[in-house]
mmCIF file of C-alpha atoms in Angstrom:
data_model
loop_
_atom_site.group_PDB
_atom_site.id
_atom_site.type_symbol
_atom_site.label_atom_id
_atom_site.label_comp_id
_atom_site.label_asym_id
_atom_site.label_seq_id
_atom_site.Cartn_x
_atom_site.Cartn_y
_atom_site.Cartn_z
ATOM 1 C CA MET A 138 0.000 0.000 0.000
ATOM 2 C CA ARG A 139 1.474 3.351 -1.024
ATOM 3 C CA ARG A 140 0.535 6.821 0.031
ATOM 4 C CA ALA A 141 2.240 10.088 -0.734
ATOM 5 C CA GLY A 142 2.642 12.014 2.490
ATOM 6 C CA ARG A 143 4.379 12.188 5.843
ATOM 7 C CA SER A 144 5.249 9.046 7.845
ATOM 8 C CA GLU A 145 4.284 6.828 4.939
ATOM 9 C CA ALA A 146 6.161 3.798 6.264
ATOM 10 C CA ALA A 147 4.651 4.172 9.730
ATOM 11 C CA LEU A 148 1.161 4.553 8.298
ATOM 12 C CA ILE A 149 1.559 1.495 6.101
ATOM 13 C CA ALA A 150 2.789 -0.482 9.099
ATOM 14 C CA GLN A 151 -0.319 0.538 11.050
ATOM 15 C CA LEU A 152 -2.648 -0.455 8.215
ATOM 16 C CA THR A 153 -0.831 -3.765 7.844
ATOM 17 C CA ARG A 154 -1.321 -4.532 11.544
ATOM 18 C CA VAL A 155 -5.038 -3.750 11.378
ATOM 19 C CA PHE A 156 -5.642 -5.982 8.358
ATOM 20 C CA SER A 157 -3.301 -8.732 9.522
ATOM 21 C CA GLU A 158 -4.864 -9.236 12.946
ATOM 22 C CA LYS A 159 -7.233 -11.869 11.545
ATOM 23 C CA GLY A 160 -6.020 -12.200 7.988
ATOM 24 C CA ALA A 161 -2.707 -13.926 8.661
ATOM 25 C CA GLY A 162 -2.844 -17.629 7.938
ATOM 26 C CA ALA A 163 -6.267 -17.424 6.309
ATOM 27 C CA ARG A 164 -7.247 -20.449 4.243
ATOM 28 C CA GLY A 165 -5.741 -20.297 0.778
ATOM 29 C CA VAL A 166 -3.547 -17.230 1.458
ATOM 30 C CA GLU A 167 0.147 -18.072 1.104
ATOM 31 C CA VAL A 168 1.448 -14.472 1.133
ATOM 32 C CA GLY A 169 -0.635 -11.556 2.334
ATOM 33 C CA ILE A 170 0.195 -7.915 2.993
ATOM 34 C CA GLY A 171 3.911 -7.120 3.084
ATOM 35 C CA ASP A 172 5.215 -8.083 -0.347
ATOM 36 C CA ASP A 173 4.767 -6.483 -3.755
ATOM 37 C CA ALA A 174 1.776 -8.725 -4.357
ATOM 38 C CA ALA A 175 -0.277 -11.330 -2.535
ATOM 39 C CA VAL A 176 -0.033 -15.049 -3.298
ATOM 40 C CA LEU A 177 -2.993 -17.421 -3.158
ATOM 41 C CA ALA A 178 -2.868 -21.198 -3.250
ATOM 42 C CA PRO A 179 -4.380 -22.846 -6.356
ATOM 43 C CA ILE A 180 -8.170 -23.067 -6.194
ATOM 44 C CA ARG A 181 -9.952 -25.948 -7.931
ATOM 45 C CA ALA A 182 -13.295 -24.254 -8.491
ATOM 46 C CA PRO A 183 -14.696 -21.500 -10.707
ATOM 47 C CA LEU A 184 -13.418 -18.106 -9.531
ATOM 48 C CA VAL A 185 -15.872 -15.260 -8.971
ATOM 49 C CA TRP A 186 -14.382 -11.737 -9.104
ATOM 50 C CA THR A 187 -16.030 -8.411 -8.391
ATOM 51 C CA VAL A 188 -14.923 -4.818 -7.877
ATOM 52 C CA ASP A 189 -16.980 -2.038 -6.326
ATOM 53 C CA ALA A 190 -16.183 1.672 -5.942
ATOM 54 C CA CYS A 191 -17.586 3.811 -3.131
ATOM 55 C CA VAL A 192 -16.980 7.506 -3.851
ATOM 56 C CA GLU A 193 -17.868 10.388 -1.554
ATOM 57 C CA GLY A 194 -20.526 12.606 -3.095
ATOM 58 C CA VAL A 195 -21.646 9.825 -5.425
ATOM 59 C CA HIS A 196 -22.258 6.775 -3.240
ATOM 60 C CA PHE A 197 -22.420 8.333 0.209
ATOM 61 C CA ASP A 198 -22.698 11.599 2.105
ATOM 62 C CA ALA A 199 -19.985 11.773 4.769
ATOM 63 C CA ARG A 200 -22.092 14.081 6.933
ATOM 64 C CA TRP A 201 -24.017 11.056 8.171
ATOM 65 C CA LEU A 202 -21.318 8.400 8.217
ATOM 66 C CA SER A 203 -18.285 7.822 10.414
ATOM 67 C CA PRO A 204 -15.099 6.689 8.661
ATOM 68 C CA ALA A 205 -15.693 3.227 10.147
ATOM 69 C CA ASP A 206 -19.163 3.190 8.584
ATOM 70 C CA VAL A 207 -17.665 4.048 5.184
ATOM 71 C CA GLY A 208 -15.141 1.225 5.495
ATOM 72 C CA ALA A 209 -17.658 -1.392 6.607
ATOM 73 C CA ARG A 210 -20.457 -0.525 4.174
ATOM 74 C CA SER A 211 -18.101 -0.373 1.176
ATOM 75 C CA PHE A 212 -16.772 -3.832 2.013
ATOM 76 C CA HIS A 213 -20.233 -5.362 2.439
ATOM 77 C CA ALA A 214 -21.426 -3.716 -0.781
ATOM 78 C CA ALA A 215 -18.635 -5.407 -2.732
ATOM 79 C CA ALA A 216 -19.130 -8.780 -1.047
ATOM 80 C CA SER A 217 -22.857 -8.622 -1.789
ATOM 81 C CA ASP A 218 -22.089 -9.328 -5.462
ATOM 82 C CA LEU A 219 -20.617 -12.653 -4.392
ATOM 83 C CA ALA A 220 -23.667 -13.374 -2.244
ATOM 84 C CA ALA A 221 -25.918 -12.977 -5.280
ATOM 85 C CA MET A 222 -23.852 -15.563 -7.160
ATOM 86 C CA GLY A 223 -23.797 -18.101 -4.346
ATOM 87 C CA ALA A 224 -20.052 -17.711 -3.896
ATOM 88 C CA ARG A 225 -17.794 -18.064 -0.882
ATOM 89 C CA PRO A 226 -15.308 -15.199 -0.453
ATOM 90 C CA VAL A 227 -11.607 -16.002 -0.397
ATOM 91 C CA ALA A 228 -9.805 -12.655 -0.089
ATOM 92 C CA ALA A 229 -10.059 -8.959 -0.908
ATOM 93 C CA LEU A 230 -7.925 -6.052 -2.111
ATOM 94 C CA SER A 231 -8.573 -2.473 -1.034
ATOM 95 C CA SER A 232 -7.647 0.693 -2.920
ATOM 96 C CA LEU A 233 -8.077 3.972 -1.045
ATOM 97 C CA ILE A 234 -7.901 7.520 -2.392
ATOM 98 C CA VAL A 235 -7.661 9.944 0.497
ATOM 99 C CA PRO A 236 -7.923 13.765 0.429
ATOM 100 C CA ALA A 237 -5.047 15.697 1.964
ATOM 101 C CA ALA A 238 -7.324 16.998 4.718
ATOM 102 C CA PHE A 239 -8.343 13.482 5.748
ATOM 103 C CA ALA A 240 -6.415 12.901 8.981
ATOM 104 C CA ASP A 241 -4.457 9.690 9.508
ATOM 105 C CA ARG A 242 -6.552 8.840 12.582
ATOM 106 C CA ARG A 243 -9.705 8.976 10.419
ATOM 107 C CA LEU A 244 -8.021 6.794 7.809
ATOM 108 C CA LEU A 245 -7.229 4.223 10.493
ATOM 109 C CA GLU A 246 -10.838 4.344 11.663
ATOM 110 C CA LEU A 247 -11.984 3.675 8.088
ATOM 111 C CA VAL A 248 -9.555 0.770 7.780
ATOM 112 C CA ARG A 249 -10.783 -0.685 11.069
ATOM 113 C CA GLY A 250 -14.307 -0.603 9.637
ATOM 114 C CA GLN A 251 -13.057 -2.553 6.625
ATOM 115 C CA ALA A 252 -11.242 -5.009 8.881
ATOM 116 C CA GLU A 253 -14.363 -5.511 10.991
ATOM 117 C CA ALA A 254 -16.381 -6.344 7.878
ATOM 118 C CA SER A 255 -13.667 -8.647 6.545
ATOM 119 C CA ARG A 256 -13.730 -10.635 9.793
ATOM 120 C CA GLU A 257 -17.534 -10.847 9.769
ATOM 121 C CA LEU A 258 -17.453 -12.224 6.244
ATOM 122 C CA ALA A 259 -14.339 -14.411 6.658
ATOM 123 C CA CYS A 260 -12.742 -12.534 3.768
ATOM 124 C CA PRO A 261 -9.236 -11.276 4.668
ATOM 125 C CA VAL A 262 -7.807 -8.135 3.072
ATOM 126 C CA ILE A 263 -4.505 -9.304 1.572
ATOM 127 C CA GLY A 264 -3.255 -6.117 -0.089
ATOM 128 C CA GLY A 265 -4.139 -2.884 -1.830
ATOM 129 C CA ASN A 266 -3.042 0.700 -2.329
ATOM 130 C CA VAL A 267 -3.392 4.094 -0.638
ATOM 131 C CA SER A 268 -2.858 7.399 -2.451
ATOM 132 C CA ARG A 269 -3.776 11.082 -2.324
ATOM 133 C CA GLY A 270 -6.692 12.478 -4.303
ATOM 134 C CA ASP A 271 -9.360 15.149 -4.400
ATOM 135 C CA GLU A 272 -12.139 13.044 -2.865
ATOM 136 C CA LEU A 273 -12.467 10.075 -0.554
ATOM 137 C CA SER A 274 -12.844 6.871 -2.552
ATOM 138 C CA VAL A 275 -12.830 3.232 -1.481
ATOM 139 C CA THR A 276 -12.523 0.563 -4.173
ATOM 140 C CA THR A 277 -12.845 -3.033 -3.008
ATOM 141 C CA THR A 278 -11.992 -6.060 -5.111
ATOM 142 C CA VAL A 279 -13.244 -9.395 -3.796
ATOM 143 C CA LEU A 280 -12.320 -12.873 -5.016
ATOM 144 C CA GLY A 281 -14.618 -15.810 -4.323
ATOM 145 C CA VAL A 282 -15.261 -19.368 -5.421
ATOM 146 C CA ALA A 283 -18.475 -21.051 -6.492
ATOM 147 C CA GLU A 284 -18.906 -24.592 -7.781
ATOM 148 C CA ARG A 285 -22.143 -23.559 -9.513
ATOM 149 C CA PRO A 286 -22.322 -19.751 -9.786
ATOM 150 C CA LEU A 287 -25.821 -18.254 -9.840
ATOM 151 C CA LEU A 288 -26.420 -15.922 -12.779
ATOM 152 C CA ARG A 289 -28.984 -13.306 -13.727
ATOM 153 C CA ARG A 290 -30.034 -15.386 -16.692
ATOM 154 C CA GLY A 291 -31.971 -18.577 -16.103
ATOM 155 C CA ALA A 292 -35.332 -17.341 -14.776
ATOM 156 C CA ARG A 293 -38.170 -19.358 -16.282
ATOM 157 C CA ALA A 294 -41.859 -18.772 -16.788
ATOM 158 C CA GLY A 295 -43.645 -20.383 -13.861
ATOM 159 C CA ASP A 296 -40.919 -19.521 -11.335
ATOM 160 C CA GLU A 297 -41.719 -17.751 -8.112
ATOM 161 C CA VAL A 298 -39.925 -14.469 -7.369
ATOM 162 C CA TRP A 299 -38.175 -14.686 -3.999
ATOM 163 C CA LEU A 300 -36.827 -11.964 -1.727
ATOM 164 C CA LEU A 301 -34.173 -12.762 0.865
ATOM 165 C CA GLY A 302 -33.520 -9.916 3.279
ATOM 166 C CA ASP A 303 -35.371 -6.605 3.500
ATOM 167 C CA VAL A 304 -35.905 -3.757 1.045
ATOM 168 C CA GLY A 305 -36.741 -0.109 1.628
ATOM 169 C CA LEU A 306 -35.086 0.235 5.020
ATOM 170 C CA ALA A 307 -31.865 1.845 3.779
ATOM 171 C CA ALA A 308 -33.735 4.384 1.646
ATOM 172 C CA ALA A 309 -35.960 5.244 4.598
ATOM 173 C CA GLY A 310 -32.911 5.629 6.836
ATOM 174 C CA LEU A 311 -31.329 8.088 4.420
ATOM 175 C CA CYS A 312 -34.588 10.031 4.219
ATOM 176 C CA CYS A 313 -34.624 10.243 8.025
ATOM 177 C CA LEU A 314 -31.122 11.727 8.005
ATOM 178 C CA GLU A 315 -31.876 14.140 5.165
ATOM 179 C CA ARG A 316 -35.027 15.413 6.829
ATOM 180 C CA GLY A 317 -33.636 15.506 10.351
ATOM 181 C CA LEU A 318 -35.995 12.858 11.742
ATOM 182 C CA SER A 319 -34.323 11.947 15.011
ATOM 183 C CA ALA A 320 -34.359 8.640 16.839
ATOM 184 C CA ARG A 321 -36.253 10.053 19.820
ATOM 185 C CA GLY A 322 -39.701 9.519 21.245
ATOM 186 C CA GLY A 323 -42.057 6.711 20.316
ATOM 187 C CA ARG A 324 -40.537 6.251 16.860
ATOM 188 C CA ALA A 325 -36.957 5.891 18.135
ATOM 189 C CA ASP A 326 -36.599 2.173 17.460
ATOM 190 C CA ALA A 327 -38.037 2.389 13.942
ATOM 191 C CA VAL A 328 -35.774 5.303 12.960
ATOM 192 C CA ALA A 329 -32.735 3.573 14.448
ATOM 193 C CA VAL A 330 -33.429 0.371 12.488
ATOM 194 C CA CYS A 331 -33.759 2.273 9.201
ATOM 195 C CA VAL A 332 -30.694 4.465 9.750
ATOM 196 C CA ALA A 333 -28.611 1.420 10.734
ATOM 197 C CA ALA A 334 -29.739 -0.356 7.548
ATOM 198 C CA TRP A 335 -28.302 2.509 5.482
ATOM 199 C CA ARG A 336 -25.130 2.990 7.508
ATOM 200 C CA ARG A 337 -24.258 -0.684 7.993
ATOM 201 C CA PRO A 338 -25.769 -2.949 5.326
ATOM 202 C CA ARG A 339 -24.899 -6.637 5.426
ATOM 203 C CA ALA A 340 -23.899 -8.918 2.566
ATOM 204 C CA LEU A 341 -26.144 -12.018 2.678
ATOM 205 C CA LEU A 342 -23.452 -14.594 1.914
ATOM 206 C CA ARG A 343 -25.068 -17.505 3.756
ATOM 207 C CA GLU A 344 -28.426 -16.794 2.162
ATOM 208 C CA GLY A 345 -26.820 -16.680 -1.268
ATOM 209 C CA ARG A 346 -25.152 -20.055 -0.827
ATOM 210 C CA ARG A 347 -28.486 -21.584 0.206
ATOM 211 C CA LEU A 348 -29.848 -20.652 -3.219
ATOM 212 C CA VAL A 349 -27.283 -22.737 -5.119
ATOM 213 C CA GLY A 350 -28.950 -25.684 -6.835
ATOM 214 C CA ARG A 351 -32.407 -24.318 -6.021
ATOM 215 C CA ALA A 352 -32.726 -20.878 -7.638
ATOM 216 C CA HIS A 353 -32.701 -20.396 -11.411
ATOM 217 C CA ALA A 354 -31.466 -16.763 -11.304
ATOM 218 C CA ALA A 355 -30.417 -14.214 -8.692
ATOM 219 C CA ILE A 356 -29.200 -10.636 -8.208
ATOM 220 C CA ASP A 357 -28.444 -8.426 -5.228
ATOM 221 C CA VAL A 358 -30.701 -5.415 -4.699
ATOM 222 C CA SER A 359 -28.368 -2.422 -4.851
ATOM 223 C CA ASP A 360 -30.181 -0.012 -7.190
ATOM 224 C CA GLY A 361 -33.791 -0.761 -6.223
ATOM 225 C CA LEU A 362 -35.954 -3.868 -6.443
ATOM 226 C CA GLY A 363 -37.705 -2.687 -9.611
ATOM 227 C CA ALA A 364 -34.500 -1.864 -11.474
ATOM 228 C CA ASP A 365 -32.687 -5.010 -10.376
ATOM 229 C CA ALA A 366 -35.691 -7.195 -11.235
ATOM 230 C CA GLY A 367 -35.376 -5.635 -14.684
ATOM 231 C CA HIS A 368 -31.830 -6.991 -15.015
ATOM 232 C CA ILE A 369 -33.027 -10.549 -14.377
ATOM 233 C CA ALA A 370 -35.921 -10.073 -16.808
ATOM 234 C CA SER A 371 -33.629 -8.713 -19.519
ATOM 235 C CA GLU A 372 -30.929 -11.355 -19.139
ATOM 236 C CA SER A 373 -33.439 -14.204 -18.920
ATOM 237 C CA GLY A 374 -35.810 -13.045 -21.656
ATOM 238 C CA VAL A 375 -38.878 -13.180 -19.402
ATOM 239 C CA ARG A 376 -41.236 -10.858 -17.512
ATOM 240 C CA LEU A 377 -40.991 -10.547 -13.731
ATOM 241 C CA VAL A 378 -44.279 -9.675 -12.055
ATOM 242 C CA VAL A 379 -43.925 -8.114 -8.598
ATOM 243 C CA GLU A 380 -47.211 -8.308 -6.703
ATOM 244 C CA GLU A 381 -47.867 -5.229 -4.565
ATOM 245 C CA GLY A 382 -49.983 -7.172 -2.088
ATOM 246 C CA ARG A 383 -47.343 -9.797 -1.439
ATOM 247 C CA LEU A 384 -44.531 -7.260 -1.265
ATOM 248 C CA ALA A 385 -46.492 -5.089 1.172
ATOM 249 C CA ARG A 386 -47.012 -8.053 3.503
ATOM 250 C CA VAL A 387 -43.282 -8.714 3.899
ATOM 251 C CA LEU A 388 -42.126 -5.129 4.482
ATOM 252 C CA ARG A 389 -40.659 -4.464 7.908
ATOM 253 C CA PRO A 390 -43.006 -2.654 10.340
ATOM 254 C CA GLU A 391 -40.212 -0.151 11.054
ATOM 255 C CA LEU A 392 -40.275 0.877 7.384
ATOM 256 C CA VAL A 393 -44.034 1.366 7.468
ATOM 257 C CA GLU A 394 -43.831 3.431 10.661
ATOM 258 C CA VAL A 395 -41.061 5.711 9.392
ATOM 259 C CA CYS A 396 -42.774 6.204 6.030
ATOM 260 C CA ARG A 397 -45.970 7.217 7.809
ATOM 261 C CA GLU A 398 -44.006 9.913 9.642
ATOM 262 C CA LEU A 399 -42.218 11.032 6.467
ATOM 263 C CA GLU A 400 -45.404 10.903 4.363
ATOM 264 C CA LEU A 401 -43.765 8.500 1.918
ATOM 265 C CA SER A 402 -44.998 5.271 0.382
ATOM 266 C CA PRO A 403 -43.190 2.233 1.844
ATOM 267 C CA LEU A 404 -43.912 0.328 -1.376
ATOM 268 C CA GLU A 405 -42.242 3.028 -3.474
ATOM 269 C CA LEU A 406 -39.152 3.014 -1.256
ATOM 270 C CA ALA A 407 -39.064 -0.780 -1.392
ATOM 271 C CA LEU A 408 -39.224 -0.728 -5.189
ATOM 272 C CA SER A 409 -36.873 2.176 -5.889
ATOM 273 C CA GLY A 410 -34.703 2.759 -2.821
ATOM 274 C CA GLY A 411 -31.760 0.398 -3.220
ATOM 275 C CA GLU A 412 -28.675 -0.077 -1.012
ATOM 276 C CA ASP A 413 -30.325 -2.762 1.114
ATOM 277 C CA TYR A 414 -28.240 -5.538 -0.502
ATOM 278 C CA ALA A 415 -31.050 -8.039 -0.208
ATOM 279 C CA ILE A 416 -31.148 -10.859 -2.767
ATOM 280 C CA LEU A 417 -33.839 -11.200 -5.416
ATOM 281 C CA ALA A 418 -34.079 -14.671 -6.950
ATOM 282 C CA THR A 419 -36.402 -16.846 -8.995
ATOM 283 C CA GLY A 420 -37.051 -20.544 -8.683
ATOM 284 C CA PRO A 421 -39.737 -23.221 -8.594
ATOM 285 C CA GLU A 422 -42.089 -23.448 -5.640
ATOM 286 C CA ARG A 423 -40.824 -26.929 -4.727
ATOM 287 C CA ALA A 424 -37.270 -25.601 -4.352
ATOM 288 C CA ARG A 425 -38.071 -22.493 -2.285
ATOM 289 C CA VAL A 426 -35.371 -21.996 0.353
ATOM 290 C CA ARG A 427 -35.936 -21.321 4.014
ATOM 291 C CA GLY A 428 -36.363 -17.600 4.653
ATOM 292 C CA ALA A 429 -37.307 -16.731 1.081
ATOM 293 C CA LYS A 430 -40.370 -14.474 0.815
ATOM 294 C CA VAL A 431 -42.505 -14.848 -2.297
ATOM 295 C CA VAL A 432 -43.147 -11.404 -3.829
ATOM 296 C CA GLY A 433 -44.171 -12.298 -7.354
ATOM 297 C CA ARG A 434 -43.873 -14.671 -10.292
ATOM 298 C CA VAL A 435 -42.202 -15.083 -13.684
ATOM 299 C CA GLU A 436 -44.197 -15.016 -16.916
ATOM 300 C CA ARG A 437 -43.512 -15.178 -20.625
ATOM 301 C CA GLY A 438 -42.821 -11.719 -22.013
ATOM 302 C CA GLN A 439 -40.326 -9.032 -21.106
ATOM 303 C CA GLY A 440 -39.678 -6.323 -18.545
ATOM 304 C CA VAL A 441 -40.993 -5.847 -15.010
ATOM 305 C CA ALA A 442 -44.668 -5.432 -14.181
ATOM 306 C CA ILE A 443 -45.836 -4.173 -10.805
ATOM 307 C CA GLU A 444 -49.237 -5.743 -10.251
ATOM 308 C CA ARG A 445 -51.705 -3.863 -8.059
ATOM 309 C CA ARG A 446 -54.149 -5.638 -5.807
ATOM 310 C CA ASP A 447 -56.940 -5.072 -8.369
ATOM 311 C CA GLY A 448 -54.908 -6.845 -11.055
ATOM 312 C CA SER A 449 -53.913 -3.734 -13.021
ATOM 313 C CA ARG A 450 -50.233 -3.234 -13.797
ATOM 314 C CA TRP A 451 -47.608 -0.568 -14.303
ATOM 315 C CA ASP A 452 -44.019 -0.689 -15.519
ATOM 316 C CA GLY A 453 -41.557 -1.023 -12.660
ATOM 317 C CA ALA A 454 -38.263 -1.548 -14.471
ATOM 318 C CA ALA A 455 -37.485 2.181 -14.672
ATOM 319 C CA MET A 456 -37.523 2.593 -10.888
ATOM 320 C CA GLY A 457 -34.176 2.717 -9.143
ATOM 321 C CA PHE A 458 -30.814 4.390 -9.528
ATOM 322 C CA ASP A 459 -28.790 4.703 -12.716
ATOM 323 C CA HIS A 460 -25.159 5.735 -12.111
ATOM 324 C CA PHE A 461 -25.107 7.868 -15.248
ATOM 325 C CA GLY A 462 -28.755 8.918 -15.462
ATOM 326 C CA GLY A 463 -29.574 9.507 -11.804
ATOM 327 C CA ARG A 464 -32.768 8.453 -10.079
ATOM 328 C CA SER A 465 -35.706 7.535 -12.230
ATOM 329 C CA GLY A 466 -39.260 6.333 -11.800
ATOM 330 C CA ALA A 467 -42.488 8.170 -12.427
ATOM 331 C CA ARG A 468 -43.882 7.111 -9.068
ATOM 332 C CA GLY A 469 -40.761 7.810 -7.025
ATOM 333 C CA LYS A 470 -40.831 10.511 -4.349
ATOM 334 C CA GLY A 471 -37.855 12.528 -3.258
ATOM 335 C CA ARG A 472 -34.229 11.460 -3.214
ATOM 336 C CA ALA A 473 -33.947 8.072 -1.613
ATOM 337 C CA ARG A 474 -30.245 7.449 -2.100
ATOM 338 C CA GLY A 475 -27.100 9.089 -0.820
ATOM 339 C CA ARG A 476 -26.135 10.638 -4.137
ATOM 340 C CA ALA A 477 -24.716 14.013 -5.026
#
């Protein structure tokens, strides 16, 4: 790890100690931090690679996050891609761009957040890079293995649509922070749950591995359930039908309570909010995994249809966040994502 600045060697030594506390001797890691590159033992299984960038002003607003939050949530966001493919993480690399005004103590706090997440997910950080830049940026590369990787393509007409985890909570938590809704009074627990969901999301690695051999297709919900359902529909050449009634029944009561206070629709946040890192999957009823909540079905056709309780439909694929087009969705209200 390299960083232009004072006490570079001492800083690198500190970062190495933080990441090496649990990473040393990790399964499959022959050489970790300390050499020019890491060395992994040969792996006799398909490799699953992912890289995810977390940039201040684009992916998060630092006013509402501690450096440790930034480190932990960026790590879980990257690992969530492996969860959606039913993979087991092996190791990670971290690349940090740090503004000159970002104090070393805050950098160490960020790194400790990354290290905490890496221990939770049994995914050691085995190397990376640190450099100066104009804005805080955390790029995490994660390597995993999967005997039978789950893909976005494979959904079939007749499948159920399953949701593992919760949607809408992170978007509601960000709305609470943006609007100054405090965790005090009778709503304290609900606000705290939603804010925690945004600050500290969790990659559902165990849930993803349970889907292997049972689900036909899967994706993690990072840009909104409607938009991510659209990716499965497009790749599989089918139509995903999300049933409002079924989705409403599985929403967390904390989301409903906070949305009532904010005068927002919990269904709209669930469909368009994103950053919950739940898993959306399709599969046959007979193969439904424990903990999967049925929120719809797969039909012949294309796109995503949101089906109201009266049977009428509207197009849900446009809801969610597009990194180059911003937030979209005719029914969306407000800004439900930490974007500049």
